[in-house]
Amino acid sequence: MKTLYIMRHGSAEEESSSNKDIDRQLTAQGIEQIKKTANKLIITKQLPSCIICSNARRTIETAETLVKALSIQVDIKSEPKLYNAFPDEILKVIKDNEQDSMMIIGHNFGISHIVTMLGDINNVFLDTAYCAIIHFKKEIDYNSGLLHQILHP
């Protein structure tokens, strides 16, 4: 069985000093949200073996904060294709890097839509620092997953 964790970044500042969206960093509230979600992941005793996030500062900070809170050592890969990606782009990144247990950290609305499409369920919305856990019996693809749970801060 394969497990895919789909997580939205924590709350971020409204505007970066560079005025570029990609440079927005997490707020103190965002860091606390991630720590709370990490605690819930620890309780489930299910942890990813790798993390792939977009190249936005807030998703990289989310991955780093999460790894520290979970006290695990996993590779964090920054993938520019995940920045504000649509579901098809996210699925391609997943398939290109597929492992038995992996996490994707990205942005709405693509990140919420991919959960809906993978789990064949209606209208999932991932708020900041929410994490969906989806199980797959075989290959990760649309309508082939079973949404196990959604963790929130």
CSV table of C-alpha atoms in Angstrom, one decimal:
chain,number,residue,atom,x,y,z
A,1,MET,CA,0.0,0.0,0.0
A,2,LYS,CA,1.2,3.5,-0.8
A,3,THR,CA,0.5,6.6,1.3
A,4,LEU,CA,0.5,10.1,0.0
A,5,TYR,CA,0.4,13.1,2.2
A,6,ILE,CA,-0.9,16.3,0.6
A,7,MET,CA,-0.3,19.4,2.7
A,8,ARG,CA,-0.9,23.1,2.2
A,9,HIS,CA,1.7,25.5,3.5
A,10,GLY,CA,1.2,27.3,6.8
A,11,SER,CA,-0.2,30.8,7.1
A,12,ALA,CA,2.2,33.3,5.3
A,13,GLU,CA,2.7,37.0,5.4
A,14,GLU,CA,0.4,39.0,3.1
A,15,GLU,CA,3.3,40.5,1.2
A,16,SER,CA,7.1,39.9,1.0
A,17,SER,CA,9.7,42.7,1.2
A,18,SER,CA,10.5,41.9,-2.4
A,19,ASN,CA,6.8,42.2,-3.4
A,20,LYS,CA,7.1,38.8,-5.0
A,21,ASP,CA,4.5,36.1,-4.0
A,22,ILE,CA,7.2,33.4,-4.2
A,23,ASP,CA,9.2,35.1,-1.4
A,24,ARG,CA,6.4,35.3,1.2
A,25,GLN,CA,7.5,33.7,4.4
A,26,LEU,CA,5.6,32.0,7.2
A,27,THR,CA,4.1,34.0,10.0
A,28,ALA,CA,4.4,33.0,13.7
A,29,GLN,CA,0.9,31.7,13.4
A,30,GLY,CA,1.8,29.6,10.4
A,31,ILE,CA,4.7,28.0,12.3
A,32,GLU,CA,2.4,27.1,15.2
A,33,GLN,CA,-0.1,25.6,12.8
A,34,ILE,CA,2.5,23.4,11.3
A,35,LYS,CA,3.7,22.2,14.7
A,36,LYS,CA,0.1,21.3,15.6
A,37,THR,CA,-0.4,19.3,12.4
A,38,ALA,CA,3.0,17.6,13.1
A,39,ASN,CA,1.8,16.5,16.5
A,40,LYS,CA,-1.3,15.0,14.9
A,41,LEU,CA,0.9,13.2,12.3
A,42,ILE,CA,2.9,11.7,15.2
A,43,ILE,CA,-0.2,10.4,16.9
A,44,THR,CA,-1.2,8.6,13.6
A,45,LYS,CA,2.2,6.9,13.6
A,46,GLN,CA,2.3,7.6,9.9
A,47,LEU,CA,5.2,9.6,8.6
A,48,PRO,CA,6.4,10.4,5.1
A,49,SER,CA,9.8,9.1,3.9
A,50,CYS,CA,10.3,12.1,1.6
A,51,ILE,CA,8.9,15.6,1.1
A,52,ILE,CA,8.6,17.5,-2.1
A,53,CYS,CA,7.5,21.1,-1.9
A,54,SER,CA,7.2,24.0,-4.3
A,55,ASN,CA,10.1,26.4,-4.6
A,56,ALA,CA,8.1,29.1,-2.7
A,57,ARG,CA,9.7,30.3,0.5
A,58,ARG,CA,6.6,29.5,2.6
A,59,THR,CA,6.4,25.8,1.4
A,60,ILE,CA,10.1,25.3,2.0
A,61,GLU,CA,9.7,26.8,5.5
A,62,THR,CA,6.7,24.5,6.0
A,63,ALA,CA,8.7,21.4,5.1
A,64,GLU,CA,11.6,22.5,7.3
A,65,THR,CA,9.4,23.3,10.3
A,66,LEU,CA,7.5,20.0,9.8
A,67,VAL,CA,10.6,17.9,9.7
A,68,LYS,CA,12.0,19.6,12.8
A,69,ALA,CA,8.7,19.1,14.7
A,70,LEU,CA,8.5,15.4,13.7
A,71,SER,CA,12.1,14.8,14.6
A,72,ILE,CA,12.7,12.9,11.4
A,73,GLN,CA,15.4,13.0,8.8
A,74,VAL,CA,14.0,12.9,5.3
A,75,ASP,CA,15.0,14.5,2.1
A,76,ILE,CA,13.2,17.7,1.2
A,77,LYS,CA,13.1,18.4,-2.5
A,78,SER,CA,12.2,21.9,-3.8
A,79,GLU,CA,10.2,21.5,-7.1
A,80,PRO,CA,9.4,24.6,-9.1
A,81,LYS,CA,6.7,22.8,-11.0
A,82,LEU,CA,4.6,22.7,-7.8
A,83,TYR,CA,4.4,26.5,-7.5
A,84,ASN,CA,0.7,27.4,-8.0
A,85,ALA,CA,0.4,24.1,-9.9
A,86,PHE,CA,-2.8,22.6,-11.3
A,87,PRO,CA,-3.8,19.0,-10.5
A,88,ASP,CA,-2.3,17.5,-13.7
A,89,GLU,CA,1.1,19.2,-12.9
A,90,ILE,CA,1.0,18.0,-9.3
A,91,LEU,CA,0.2,14.4,-10.4
A,92,LYS,CA,3.1,14.4,-12.8
A,93,VAL,CA,5.5,15.5,-10.1
A,94,ILE,CA,4.1,12.7,-7.8
A,95,LYS,CA,4.4,10.1,-10.6
A,96,ASP,CA,7.9,11.2,-11.4
A,97,ASN,CA,9.0,10.8,-7.8
A,98,GLU,CA,6.6,8.1,-6.6
A,99,GLN,CA,7.6,6.3,-3.4
A,100,ASP,CA,5.6,4.2,-0.9
A,101,SER,CA,5.3,7.1,1.5
A,102,MET,CA,5.7,10.7,0.3
A,103,MET,CA,4.5,14.2,1.1
A,104,ILE,CA,3.6,17.0,-1.3
A,105,ILE,CA,3.5,20.5,0.1
A,106,GLY,CA,1.9,23.1,-2.1
A,107,HIS,CA,-0.6,25.9,-2.7
A,108,ASN,CA,-4.4,26.2,-3.2
A,109,PHE,CA,-6.3,25.7,-5.3
A,110,GLY,CA,-4.4,23.0,-7.0
A,111,ILE,CA,-3.5,21.2,-3.8
A,112,SER,CA,-7.1,21.0,-2.7
A,113,HIS,CA,-8.3,19.9,-6.2
A,114,ILE,CA,-5.7,17.1,-6.4
A,115,VAL,CA,-7.0,15.6,-3.1
A,116,THR,CA,-10.5,15.7,-4.5
A,117,MET,CA,-9.5,14.1,-7.8
A,118,LEU,CA,-7.2,11.4,-6.3
A,119,GLY,CA,-9.7,10.3,-3.7
A,120,ASP,CA,-12.8,10.6,-5.9
A,121,ILE,CA,-14.6,12.7,-3.4
A,122,ASN,CA,-16.4,16.0,-3.5
A,123,ASN,CA,-15.0,19.4,-2.8
A,124,VAL,CA,-12.1,19.0,-0.5
A,125,PHE,CA,-10.7,22.3,0.7
A,126,LEU,CA,-7.3,22.3,2.5
A,127,ASP,CA,-6.9,25.4,4.7
A,128,THR,CA,-3.4,26.4,5.8
A,129,ALA,CA,-1.4,23.6,7.4
A,130,TYR,CA,-4.1,21.0,6.6
A,131,CYS,CA,-2.7,17.6,5.6
A,132,ALA,CA,-4.7,15.0,3.7
A,133,ILE,CA,-3.6,11.3,4.0
A,134,ILE,CA,-4.5,9.2,1.0
A,135,HIS,CA,-3.9,5.5,0.7
A,136,PHE,CA,-3.5,3.7,-2.7
A,137,LYS,CA,-3.5,-0.1,-3.3
A,138,LYS,CA,-1.5,0.2,-6.5
A,139,GLU,CA,-0.4,3.1,-8.7
A,140,ILE,CA,-1.2,6.7,-7.6
A,141,ASP,CA,-3.7,8.1,-10.1
A,142,TYR,CA,-7.0,10.0,-10.3
A,143,ASN,CA,-9.9,8.2,-8.6
A,144,SER,CA,-7.7,5.4,-7.3
A,145,GLY,CA,-7.1,6.6,-3.7
A,146,LEU,CA,-8.9,6.3,-0.4
A,147,LEU,CA,-8.9,9.4,1.7
A,148,HIS,CA,-7.9,8.1,5.1
A,149,GLN,CA,-8.1,11.4,7.0
A,150,ILE,CA,-7.5,15.1,6.9
A,151,LEU,CA,-5.4,16.5,9.7
A,152,HIS,CA,-5.7,20.2,10.8
A,153,PRO,CA,-4.0,22.4,13.3
